[in-house]
PDB file of C-alpha atoms in Angstrom:
ATOM      1  CA  MET M   2      67.903 -76.645-136.130  1.00 84.00           C
ATOM      2  CA  ARG M   3      64.475 -75.515-135.021  1.00 90.00           C
ATOM      3  CA  VAL M   4      61.355 -75.030-137.163  1.00 91.00           C
ATOM      4  CA  GLU M   5      58.529 -72.745-136.050  1.00 93.00           C
ATOM      5  CA  ARG M   6      55.197 -72.597-137.883  1.00 93.00           C
ATOM      6  CA  MET M   7      53.966 -69.044-138.338  1.00 93.00           C
ATOM      7  CA  THR M   8      50.852 -69.771-140.434  1.00 94.00           C
ATOM      8  CA  ASN M   9      49.612 -72.675-142.538  1.00 92.00           C
ATOM      9  CA  GLU M  10      51.759 -71.376-145.400  1.00 90.00           C
ATOM     10  CA  LYS M  11      54.771 -69.865-143.573  1.00 90.00           C
ATOM     11  CA  PHE M  12      57.419 -71.155-141.216  1.00 88.00           C
ATOM     12  CA  LYS M  13      60.739 -70.024-139.759  1.00 88.00           C
ATOM     13  CA  ILE M  14      63.877 -72.119-139.621  1.00 85.00           C
ATOM     14  CA  PHE M  15      66.487 -71.333-136.977  1.00 88.00           C
ATOM     15  CA  LEU M  16      69.994 -72.635-137.663  1.00 83.00           C
ATOM     16  CA  THR M  17      72.892 -72.541-135.250  1.00 87.00           C
ATOM     17  CA  PHE M  18      76.475 -72.049-136.332  1.00 84.00           C
ATOM     18  CA  ASP M  19      77.013 -75.772-135.685  1.00 89.00           C
ATOM     19  CA  ASP M  20      74.133 -76.547-138.077  1.00 86.00           C
ATOM     20  CA  LEU M  21      75.870 -74.480-140.751  1.00 82.00           C
ATOM     21  CA  MET M  22      79.205 -76.195-140.101  1.00 85.00           C
ATOM     22  CA  ASP M  23      77.509 -79.607-140.394  1.00 88.00           C
ATOM     23  CA  ARG M  24      76.354 -78.534-143.871  1.00 82.00           C
ATOM     24  CA  GLY M  25      79.887 -77.551-144.900  1.00 83.00           C
ATOM     25  CA  LEU M  26      79.567 -73.782-144.523  1.00 80.00           C
ATOM     26  CA  SER M  27      82.284 -71.798-142.796  1.00 81.00           C
ATOM     27  CA  ARG M  28      81.839 -68.454-141.091  1.00 80.00           C
ATOM     28  CA  GLU M  29      84.258 -66.776-143.521  1.00 83.00           C
ATOM     29  CA  GLU M  30      82.479 -68.163-146.582  1.00 80.00           C
ATOM     30  CA  LEU M  31      79.125 -67.118-145.196  1.00 77.00           C
ATOM     31  CA  TRP M  32      80.109 -63.505-144.471  1.00 80.00           C
ATOM     32  CA  ASN M  33      82.183 -63.062-147.648  1.00 84.00           C
ATOM     33  CA  ASP M  34      79.432 -64.285-149.982  1.00 80.00           C
ATOM     34  CA  LEU M  35      76.216 -63.607-148.057  1.00 78.00           C
ATOM     35  CA  PRO M  36      73.901 -63.236-151.115  1.00 81.00           C
ATOM     36  CA  ARG M  37      74.957 -66.662-152.415  1.00 76.00           C
ATOM     37  CA  TYR M  38      74.263 -68.368-149.101  1.00 71.00           C
ATOM     38  CA  THR M  39      71.005 -66.501-148.635  1.00 74.00           C
ATOM     39  CA  GLU M  40      69.960 -67.985-151.979  1.00 75.00           C
ATOM     40  CA  TYR M  41      71.219 -71.417-150.824  1.00 67.00           C
ATOM     41  CA  LEU M  42      69.232 -71.300-147.606  1.00 68.00           C
ATOM     42  CA  VAL M  43      66.060 -69.830-149.125  1.00 71.00           C
ATOM     43  CA  THR M  44      65.722 -72.199-152.089  1.00 61.00           C
TER      44      THR M  44
END
């Protein structure tokens, strides 16, 4: 995982597939239910 500060109030988080696997997410689950995982990663 890598975090990059864009401004004082914004930042980007870069996750690798291994990072997602470490958090219990599979590729199939991610692609089949993308809105749910977008919500999971954003909140």
